mmCIF file of C-alpha atoms in Angstrom:
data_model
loop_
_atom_site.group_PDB
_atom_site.id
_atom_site.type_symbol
_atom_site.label_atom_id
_atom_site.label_comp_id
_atom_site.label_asym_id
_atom_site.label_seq_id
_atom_site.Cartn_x
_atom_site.Cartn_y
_atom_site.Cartn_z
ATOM 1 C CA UNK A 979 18.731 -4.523 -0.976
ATOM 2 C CA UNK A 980 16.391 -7.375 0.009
ATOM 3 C CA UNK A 981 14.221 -4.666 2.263
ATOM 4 C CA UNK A 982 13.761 -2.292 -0.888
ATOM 5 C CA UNK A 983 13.129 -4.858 -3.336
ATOM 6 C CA UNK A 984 10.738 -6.792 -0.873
ATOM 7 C CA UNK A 985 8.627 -3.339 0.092
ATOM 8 C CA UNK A 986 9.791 -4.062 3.371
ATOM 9 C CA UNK A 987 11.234 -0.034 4.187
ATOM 10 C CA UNK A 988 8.327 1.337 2.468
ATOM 11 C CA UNK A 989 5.908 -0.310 4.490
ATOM 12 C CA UNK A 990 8.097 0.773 7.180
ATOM 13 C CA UNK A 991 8.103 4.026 6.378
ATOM 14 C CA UNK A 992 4.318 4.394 5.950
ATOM 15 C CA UNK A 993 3.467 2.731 9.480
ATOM 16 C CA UNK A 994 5.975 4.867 11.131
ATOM 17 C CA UNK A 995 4.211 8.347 8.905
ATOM 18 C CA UNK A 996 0.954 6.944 9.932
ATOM 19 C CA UNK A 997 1.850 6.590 13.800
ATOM 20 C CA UNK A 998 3.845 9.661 14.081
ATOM 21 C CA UNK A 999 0.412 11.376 15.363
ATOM 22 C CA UNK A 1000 -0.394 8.775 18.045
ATOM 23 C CA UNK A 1001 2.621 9.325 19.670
ATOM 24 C CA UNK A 1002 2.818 11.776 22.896
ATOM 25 C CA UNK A 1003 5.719 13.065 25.057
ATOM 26 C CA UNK A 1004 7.967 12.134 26.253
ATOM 27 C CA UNK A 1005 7.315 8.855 24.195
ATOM 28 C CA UNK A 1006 7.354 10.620 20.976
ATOM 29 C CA UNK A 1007 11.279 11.001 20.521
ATOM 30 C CA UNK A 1008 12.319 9.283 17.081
ATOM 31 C CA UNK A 1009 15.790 8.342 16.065
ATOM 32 C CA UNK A 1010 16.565 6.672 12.410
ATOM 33 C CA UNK A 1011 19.489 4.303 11.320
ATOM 34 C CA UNK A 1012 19.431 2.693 8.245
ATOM 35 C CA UNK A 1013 22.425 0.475 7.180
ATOM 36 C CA UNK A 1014 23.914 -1.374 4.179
ATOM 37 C CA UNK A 1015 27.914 -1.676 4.965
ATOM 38 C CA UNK A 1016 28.001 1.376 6.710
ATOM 39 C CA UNK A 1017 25.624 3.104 9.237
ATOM 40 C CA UNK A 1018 23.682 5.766 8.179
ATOM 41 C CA UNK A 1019 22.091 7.983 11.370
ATOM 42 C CA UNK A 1020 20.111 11.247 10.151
ATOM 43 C CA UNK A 1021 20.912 14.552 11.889
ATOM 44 C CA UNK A 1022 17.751 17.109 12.119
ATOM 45 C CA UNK A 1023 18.682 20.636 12.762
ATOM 46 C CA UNK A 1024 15.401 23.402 13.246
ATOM 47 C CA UNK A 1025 15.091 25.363 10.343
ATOM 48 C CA UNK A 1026 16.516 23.148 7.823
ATOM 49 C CA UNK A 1027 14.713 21.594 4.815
ATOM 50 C CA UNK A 1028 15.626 17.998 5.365
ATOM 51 C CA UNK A 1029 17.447 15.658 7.660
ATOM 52 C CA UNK A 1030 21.304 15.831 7.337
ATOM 53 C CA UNK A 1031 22.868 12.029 6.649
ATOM 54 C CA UNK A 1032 25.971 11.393 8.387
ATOM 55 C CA UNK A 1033 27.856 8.202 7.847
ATOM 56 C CA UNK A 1034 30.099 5.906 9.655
ATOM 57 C CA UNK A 1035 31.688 3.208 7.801
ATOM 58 C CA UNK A 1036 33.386 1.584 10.858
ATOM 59 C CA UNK A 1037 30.726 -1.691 11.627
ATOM 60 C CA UNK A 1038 33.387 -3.730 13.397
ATOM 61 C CA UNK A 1039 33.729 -0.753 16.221
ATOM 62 C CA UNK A 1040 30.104 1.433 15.661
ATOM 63 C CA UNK A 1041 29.328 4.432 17.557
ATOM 64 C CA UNK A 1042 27.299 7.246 17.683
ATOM 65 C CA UNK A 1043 28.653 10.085 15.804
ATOM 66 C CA UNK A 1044 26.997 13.215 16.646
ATOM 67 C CA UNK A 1045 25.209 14.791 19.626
ATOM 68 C CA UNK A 1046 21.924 12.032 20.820
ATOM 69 C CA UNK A 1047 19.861 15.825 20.807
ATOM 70 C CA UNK A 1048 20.241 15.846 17.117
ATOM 71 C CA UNK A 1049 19.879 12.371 16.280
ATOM 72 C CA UNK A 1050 16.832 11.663 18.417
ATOM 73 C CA UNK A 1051 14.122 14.349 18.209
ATOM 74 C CA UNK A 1052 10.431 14.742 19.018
ATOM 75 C CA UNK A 1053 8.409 14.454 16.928
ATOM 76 C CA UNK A 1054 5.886 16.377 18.388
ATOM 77 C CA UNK A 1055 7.920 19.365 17.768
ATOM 78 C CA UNK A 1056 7.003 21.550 15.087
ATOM 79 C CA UNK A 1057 10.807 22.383 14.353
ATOM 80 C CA UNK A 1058 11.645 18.525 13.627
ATOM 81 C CA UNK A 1059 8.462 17.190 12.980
ATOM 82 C CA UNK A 1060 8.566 17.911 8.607
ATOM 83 C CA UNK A 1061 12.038 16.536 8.596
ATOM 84 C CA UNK A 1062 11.560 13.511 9.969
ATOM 85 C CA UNK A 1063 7.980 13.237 7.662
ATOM 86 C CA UNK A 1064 10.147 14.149 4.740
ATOM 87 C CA UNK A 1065 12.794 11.644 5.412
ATOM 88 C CA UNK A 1066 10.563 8.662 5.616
ATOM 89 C CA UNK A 1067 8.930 9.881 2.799
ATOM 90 C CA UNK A 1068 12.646 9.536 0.854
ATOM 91 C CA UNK A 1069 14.268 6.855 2.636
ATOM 92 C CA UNK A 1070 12.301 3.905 -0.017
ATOM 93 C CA UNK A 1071 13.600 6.002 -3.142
ATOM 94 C CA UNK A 1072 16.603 7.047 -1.668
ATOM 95 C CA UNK A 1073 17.969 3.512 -0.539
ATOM 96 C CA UNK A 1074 16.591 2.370 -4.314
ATOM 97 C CA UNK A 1075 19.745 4.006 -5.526
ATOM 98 C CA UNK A 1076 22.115 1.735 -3.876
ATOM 99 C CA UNK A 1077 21.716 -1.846 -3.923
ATOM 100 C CA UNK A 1078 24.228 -3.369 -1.792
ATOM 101 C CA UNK A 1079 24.446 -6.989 -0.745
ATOM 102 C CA UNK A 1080 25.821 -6.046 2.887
ATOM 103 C CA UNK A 1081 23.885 -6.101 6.314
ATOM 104 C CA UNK A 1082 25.301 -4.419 8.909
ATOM 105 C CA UNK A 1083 22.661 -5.319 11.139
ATOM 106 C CA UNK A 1084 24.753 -6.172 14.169
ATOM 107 C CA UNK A 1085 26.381 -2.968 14.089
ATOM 108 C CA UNK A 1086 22.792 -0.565 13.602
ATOM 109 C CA UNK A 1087 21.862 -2.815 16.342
ATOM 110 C CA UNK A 1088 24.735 -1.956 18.714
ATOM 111 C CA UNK A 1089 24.944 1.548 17.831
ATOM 112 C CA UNK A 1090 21.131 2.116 18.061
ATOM 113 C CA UNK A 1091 20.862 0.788 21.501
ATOM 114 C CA UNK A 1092 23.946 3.288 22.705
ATOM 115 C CA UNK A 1093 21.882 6.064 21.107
ATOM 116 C CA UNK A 1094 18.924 5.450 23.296
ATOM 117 C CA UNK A 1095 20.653 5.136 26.089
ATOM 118 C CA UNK A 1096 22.576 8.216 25.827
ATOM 119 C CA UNK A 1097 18.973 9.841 25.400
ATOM 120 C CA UNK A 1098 17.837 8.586 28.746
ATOM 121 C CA UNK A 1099 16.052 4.864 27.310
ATOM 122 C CA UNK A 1100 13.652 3.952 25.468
ATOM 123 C CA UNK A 1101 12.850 1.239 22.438
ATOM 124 C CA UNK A 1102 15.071 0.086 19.363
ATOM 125 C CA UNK A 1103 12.831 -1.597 17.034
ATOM 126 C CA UNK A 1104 14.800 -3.112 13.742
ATOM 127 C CA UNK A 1105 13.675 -3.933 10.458
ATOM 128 C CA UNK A 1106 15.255 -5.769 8.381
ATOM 129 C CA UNK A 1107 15.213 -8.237 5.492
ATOM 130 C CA UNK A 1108 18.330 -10.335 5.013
ATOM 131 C CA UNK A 1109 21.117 -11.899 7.796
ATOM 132 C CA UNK A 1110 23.164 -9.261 8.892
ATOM 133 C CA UNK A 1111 26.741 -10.513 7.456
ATOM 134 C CA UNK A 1112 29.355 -7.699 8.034
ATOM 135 C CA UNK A 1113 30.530 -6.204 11.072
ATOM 136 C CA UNK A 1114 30.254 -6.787 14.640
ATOM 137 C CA UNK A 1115 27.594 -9.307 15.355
ATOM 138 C CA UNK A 1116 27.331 -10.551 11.554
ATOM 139 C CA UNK A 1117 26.328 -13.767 11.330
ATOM 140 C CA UNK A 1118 26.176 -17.020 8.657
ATOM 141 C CA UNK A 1119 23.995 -19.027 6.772
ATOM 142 C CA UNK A 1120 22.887 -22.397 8.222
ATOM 143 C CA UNK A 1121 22.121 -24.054 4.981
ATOM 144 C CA UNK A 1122 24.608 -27.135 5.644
ATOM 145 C CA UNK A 1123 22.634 -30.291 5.816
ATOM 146 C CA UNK A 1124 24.426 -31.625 8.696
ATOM 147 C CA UNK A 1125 23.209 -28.808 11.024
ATOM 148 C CA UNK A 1126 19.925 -29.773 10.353
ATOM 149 C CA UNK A 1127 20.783 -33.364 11.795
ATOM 150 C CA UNK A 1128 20.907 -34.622 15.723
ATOM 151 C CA UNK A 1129 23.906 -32.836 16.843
ATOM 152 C CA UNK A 1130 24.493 -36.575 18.309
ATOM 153 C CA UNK A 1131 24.291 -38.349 15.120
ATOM 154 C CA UNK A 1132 26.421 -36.439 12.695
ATOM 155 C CA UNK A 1133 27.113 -32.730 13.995
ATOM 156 C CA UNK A 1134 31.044 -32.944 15.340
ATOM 157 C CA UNK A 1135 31.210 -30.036 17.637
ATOM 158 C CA UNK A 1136 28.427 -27.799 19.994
ATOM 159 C CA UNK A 1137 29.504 -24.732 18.537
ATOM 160 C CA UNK A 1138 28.449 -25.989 14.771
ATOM 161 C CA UNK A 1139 24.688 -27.263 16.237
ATOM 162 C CA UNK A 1140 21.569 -25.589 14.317
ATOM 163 C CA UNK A 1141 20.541 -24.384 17.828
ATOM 164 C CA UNK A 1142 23.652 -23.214 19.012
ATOM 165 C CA UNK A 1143 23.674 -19.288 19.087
ATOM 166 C CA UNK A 1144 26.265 -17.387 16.993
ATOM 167 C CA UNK A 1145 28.454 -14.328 18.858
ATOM 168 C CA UNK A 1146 26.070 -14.959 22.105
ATOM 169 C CA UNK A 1147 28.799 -12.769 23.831
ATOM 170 C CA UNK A 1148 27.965 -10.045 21.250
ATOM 171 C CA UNK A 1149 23.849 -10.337 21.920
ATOM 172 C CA UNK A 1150 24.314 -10.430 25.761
ATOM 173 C CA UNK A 1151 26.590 -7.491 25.462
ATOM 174 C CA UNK A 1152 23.408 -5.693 23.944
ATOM 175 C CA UNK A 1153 20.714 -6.600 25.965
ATOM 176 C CA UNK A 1154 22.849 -6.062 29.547
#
């Protein structure tokens, strides 16, 4: 919600449009995930119209859904190449629609990085607005005043500190 209502995904969108013809192989595969509570990975077929959306609403246990050939195309290709301009061209009106108050950023996050390494590696770069808070790797507000203190003056326990990462077993799972 916050990345619609902030122009965040539309500016998104336009910087990936206007890239889209910088890019050459093989660095010019493209895969998209967008995510509210449930991941939403965008299937592009040759010969169809648009990108197909397929859902998974699992964000404690994410995976990839489909074949990685169908969710991660080139761009370059003519056969792929108006899909994936006509899906960024929808995704800022099309996520409009649904305003939902639940990041499942963790979960995009895991399920993005098995993606690209399923296609053989590459980059996952994330945008997004607001604290992921459902699903695997969500995380919580650190608004309590007493995090903000000297975890030796008022802070009772290393695991509540302001600088103490949250699910670090979940991040290092990610990067390794």
């Amino acid at each position: 919600k916050q990345a619609v209502e902030s122009g965040l995904l539309e500016q998104a969108c336009w910087t990936l449009r206007s890239l889209i013809s910088y890019l050459e192989a093989p660095a010019s595969r493209i895969a998209i995930v967008t995510f509210n509570r449930a991941l939403h990975f965008y299937s592009f077929h040759p010969g169809l119209g648009a990108a197909r959306l397929v859902t998974v609403p699992d964000t404690d246990d994410p995976f990839v859904p489909c074949s990685p050939t169908t969710l991660c195309v080139d761009v370059a290709d003519p056969a792929y190449s108006e899909q994936v301009q006509a899906l960024l061209d929808q995704l800022p009106s099309t996520c409009a629609e649904v305003a939902v108050e639940y990041a499942a950023g963790g979960a995009a996050l895991k399920a993005a990085v098995e993606l690209v390494g399923s296609c053989g590696g590459g980059h996952v770069v994330m945008f997004h607005a607001s604290l992921p808070n459902i699903g695997i790797g969500a995380l919580k507000h650190r608004d309590d005043l007493k995090m903000q203190l000297s975890s030796k003056q008022e802070v009772t326990g290393a695991e509540d500190g302001l600088f103490t990462p949250q699910q670090p077993a979940f991040f290092e799972s990610i990067v390794t």
